[in-house]
Amino acid sequence: MLELRTLPAACAQRRSDAACTSCGARAFSVCGRLGDEDLAKLDSIAEHTALKAGEGLIRQGDPAGHVFNITSGSVRVYKLLPDGRRQITGFLFAGDFVGLATGEDYAFSAEAIEDATLCRFRKSDYRALIRQAPALESALLERATHELAAAQNQMLLLGRKTALERVASFLLNLPEDPVRPASDGLVRLPMTRAEIADYLGLTIETVSRVFSRLKTTGVIRLVSLHELRIEQPDRLAALAEGEG
Amino acid sequence: MLELRTLPAACAQRRSDAACTSCGARAFSVCGRLGDEDLAKLDSIAEHTALKAGEGLIRQGDPAGHVFNITSGSVRVYKLLPDGRRQITGFLFAGDFVGLATGEDYAFSAEAIEDATLCRFRKSDYRALIRQAPALESALLERATHELAAAQNQMLLLGRKTALERVASFLLNLPEDPVRPASDGLVRLPMTRAEIADYLGLTIETVSRVFSRLKTTGVIRLVSLHELRIEQPDRLAALAEGEG
DNA sequence: CGGGCACTTGAAGTCGATCAAAGTGTGTGG
DNA sequence: CCACACACTTTGATCGACTTCAAGTGCCCG
């Protein structure tokens, strides 16, 4: 059975940033529009996989043979420089697609941050399917479009924001815990400080220091290492835009 | 008459980076696939405009009513922070589209760097057209996909590369002068140092210093302020990846 | 030819990186 | 269940790349 069908509910909860409220949610735009036949077709070419924390699903340079849809857990997508410097270009969660934006070979790597499950589609099957189900293609274009907008925001962050502004922006864009959506402001951080640093173009130490600063100023509270509560969303938002 | 038809030739010349050779060129993927009827339909809803240097075509926050295709000249796309910090997210040239990646309102601004001409499509007309010409949609998805890959490269640049690596990467990704394609290594820089700086997440002074360094080490030669020749492409490529 | 703007170059300052060490949590094996 | 080991995180001190501030230089255009 294809999990895609169950995504809208999850997605509607997980995006709180303004850029995404208008479109509902990212995965929603894919599955919400599809009729039962289209879903059945998708189902017929889907292949389910489970990954343990740290396992890779895509390796930079490999021929781009598959497209993935994450059904649970979280994934890091990154690029490396020859000397090992890493830039994480995105964290992906349930409902997100991976592997669409590729040519012949994958131009990035993707690995599970924590145990994850996903649907895998052979790219050729997938293309064939799209020809039969044009609604899918337009939904994907809309998604790609929103990812592009998100990428532009990240460029602004990486090119022009201070460490404090970067961390604040990051926390605000994080999906709220879908398990306990009522507990407002509670955010889960499945990734390590090193991954946050590599996402924000900073070092571990700087990320840690900024967290400490936000903690002592009362903007956030660290519930545990991988879970925090945003105590003052307004101040955090102001900080994110350089108005703190 | 719609200029789109004339783009393939121009595009085939202007992209030299490896990421784009496989797809031919970005605009090519849009116009190359379309039949005469589709082109005629596009033509019927196109509206031609000319812009003087510095004039804007899109302003951040305005309702997103149009999609544009640049037919000559060059355009800067950027986002601003409240205090005026600017991140240029891309330079666009003949054949490129602007305004696809938007929701209700534009999330960025776009202005002509030099005198430019463009086709303008009302977004509603444009959407209607897409419904009739599915080939257009799949071509646009492919383009969006490549822009996403380019955006990921830019994130790597902004997050993890040094000033020298950024400038080197920038010069290598610049389109070669389409007017004189034979003169290998000759690059036109229609934008100012300030624009380069805001694209690379640096200051004017740092960009200038790196240019000077590349000049004195013989990697490039400045023909004029806005035109330079890459004398040692291999060394420049090595520098761009941190192997200099 | 002269004014203005963009660019270059130099000197000092700063934010984040790097180096270093102590603290904390987690998982494993006894 | 506890103790140990290891990996991750936090905090502190120093360093360096890029920024900021400040003159100069040169080019373009009237």
Coordinates of C-alpha atoms in Angstrom, one line a residue, chain B residues 44-195:
Chain B
S44 CA -0.4 35.0 -29.2
I45 CA -0.2 35.8 -25.5
A46 CA 3.3 37.4 -25.5
E47 CA 3.7 41.1 -24.9
H48 CA 7.0 42.7 -25.7
T49 CA 8.7 45.2 -23.5
A50 CA 12.0 47.1 -23.4
L51 CA 13.8 48.1 -20.3
K52 CA 16.5 50.7 -19.7
A53 CA 19.5 49.9 -17.5
G54 CA 18.4 49.9 -13.9
E55 CA 14.7 49.6 -14.5
G56 CA 12.8 47.0 -12.5
L57 CA 10.5 44.3 -13.9
I58 CA 9.5 42.7 -10.6
R59 CA 9.3 44.1 -7.2
Q60 CA 9.4 41.9 -4.1
G61 CA 6.0 41.9 -2.4
D62 CA 3.9 42.8 -5.5
P63 CA 1.2 40.4 -6.6
A64 CA 2.8 37.9 -9.0
G65 CA 0.9 38.7 -12.2
H66 CA 3.3 38.0 -14.9
V67 CA 6.0 35.6 -16.2
F68 CA 8.9 37.0 -18.2
N69 CA 11.3 35.6 -20.8
I70 CA 14.4 37.7 -21.4
T71 CA 15.2 38.2 -25.1
S72 CA 18.3 40.4 -24.8
G73 CA 20.4 42.1 -22.2
S74 CA 20.8 41.0 -18.6
V75 CA 18.9 41.0 -15.4
R76 CA 19.7 40.8 -11.7
V77 CA 17.4 38.9 -9.3
Y78 CA 17.7 39.6 -5.6
K79 CA 16.3 39.6 -2.2
L80 CA 16.7 42.3 0.5
L81 CA 16.8 42.2 4.3
P82 CA 15.0 45.0 6.1
D83 CA 18.2 46.9 6.8
G84 CA 19.2 46.9 3.1
R85 CA 21.5 44.0 2.9
R86 CA 21.1 42.5 -0.5
Q87 CA 21.6 39.0 -1.8
I88 CA 21.6 38.6 -5.6
T89 CA 20.3 35.1 -6.2
G90 CA 21.0 35.1 -9.9
F91 CA 22.0 36.9 -13.1
L92 CA 19.7 36.1 -16.0
F93 CA 20.5 36.5 -19.7
A94 CA 18.7 36.0 -23.1
G95 CA 16.6 32.9 -23.0
D96 CA 16.1 32.8 -19.2
F97 CA 12.7 32.9 -17.6
V98 CA 11.8 35.0 -14.5
G99 CA 8.8 34.8 -12.3
L100 CA 7.9 31.1 -12.5
A101 CA 9.0 30.4 -9.0
T102 CA 6.4 32.4 -7.1
G103 CA 3.3 32.0 -5.1
E104 CA 0.7 34.8 -4.6
D105 CA 3.3 37.5 -4.4
Y106 CA 6.8 37.8 -5.8
A107 CA 9.4 36.9 -3.2
F108 CA 12.2 38.7 -5.0
S109 CA 12.9 41.7 -7.1
A110 CA 14.3 41.8 -10.6
E111 CA 15.9 44.7 -12.5
A112 CA 17.7 45.2 -15.8
I113 CA 21.5 45.5 -15.4
E114 CA 21.8 46.9 -18.9
D115 CA 19.2 47.8 -21.5
A116 CA 17.1 44.7 -22.1
T117 CA 14.1 43.4 -24.0
L118 CA 11.7 40.7 -22.8
C119 CA 8.5 38.9 -23.5
R120 CA 5.8 39.3 -20.9
F121 CA 3.0 36.8 -20.3
R122 CA 0.1 37.3 -18.1
K123 CA 0.2 34.5 -15.6
S124 CA -3.4 33.5 -16.1
D125 CA -3.0 33.3 -19.9
Y126 CA 0.1 31.4 -19.3
R127 CA -1.5 28.9 -17.0
A128 CA -4.3 28.4 -19.5
L129 CA -1.8 27.8 -22.2
I130 CA 0.1 25.2 -20.2
R131 CA -3.1 23.2 -19.9
Q132 CA -3.3 23.1 -23.6
A133 CA 0.4 22.4 -24.3
P134 CA 1.7 19.8 -21.9
A135 CA 5.0 19.7 -23.6
L136 CA 5.6 23.2 -22.3
E137 CA 5.0 22.1 -18.8
S138 CA 7.4 19.2 -18.9
A139 CA 10.0 21.5 -20.4
L140 CA 9.5 23.9 -17.6
L141 CA 9.8 21.2 -15.0
E142 CA 13.2 20.2 -16.5
R143 CA 14.3 23.8 -16.4
A144 CA 13.2 24.3 -12.8
T145 CA 15.1 21.1 -11.9
H146 CA 18.3 22.5 -13.4
E147 CA 17.9 25.8 -11.6
L148 CA 17.5 23.9 -8.4
A149 CA 20.8 22.1 -9.1
A150 CA 22.4 25.5 -9.8
A151 CA 20.9 26.8 -6.5
Q152 CA 22.5 23.9 -4.6
N153 CA 25.9 24.8 -6.1
Q154 CA 25.4 28.4 -5.1
M155 CA 24.6 27.3 -1.5
L156 CA 27.8 25.3 -1.5
L157 CA 29.6 28.4 -2.7
L158 CA 28.0 30.7 -0.2
G159 CA 28.2 28.4 2.8
R160 CA 31.6 26.8 2.4
K161 CA 33.9 28.5 -0.2
T162 CA 36.6 31.1 0.5
A163 CA 36.5 34.5 -1.3
L164 CA 39.0 33.3 -3.9
E165 CA 37.1 30.1 -4.6
R166 CA 33.8 32.1 -4.9
V167 CA 35.2 34.5 -7.5
A168 CA 36.9 31.7 -9.4
S169 CA 33.6 29.7 -9.5
F170 CA 31.7 32.8 -10.6
L171 CA 34.0 33.5 -13.5
L172 CA 33.8 29.9 -14.7
N173 CA 30.0 29.8 -14.6
L174 CA 29.6 33.0 -16.5
P175 CA 28.3 32.6 -20.0
E176 CA 30.8 33.3 -22.7
D177 CA 30.2 36.3 -24.9
P178 CA 27.6 35.1 -27.4
V179 CA 28.6 37.8 -29.8
R180 CA 32.1 36.5 -30.2
P181 CA 31.9 32.8 -29.2
A182 CA 35.2 32.0 -31.0
S183 CA 37.4 34.2 -28.8
D184 CA 37.8 31.6 -26.2
G185 CA 38.0 32.5 -22.6
L186 CA 36.7 36.0 -23.2
V187 CA 34.0 36.9 -20.6
R188 CA 31.8 39.9 -20.4
L189 CA 30.8 41.2 -17.0
P190 CA 27.8 43.4 -17.5
M191 CA 27.4 43.8 -13.8
T192 CA 29.3 46.0 -11.4
R193 CA 31.7 44.9 -8.6
A194 CA 28.9 45.6 -6.1
E195 CA 26.6 43.2 -7.9

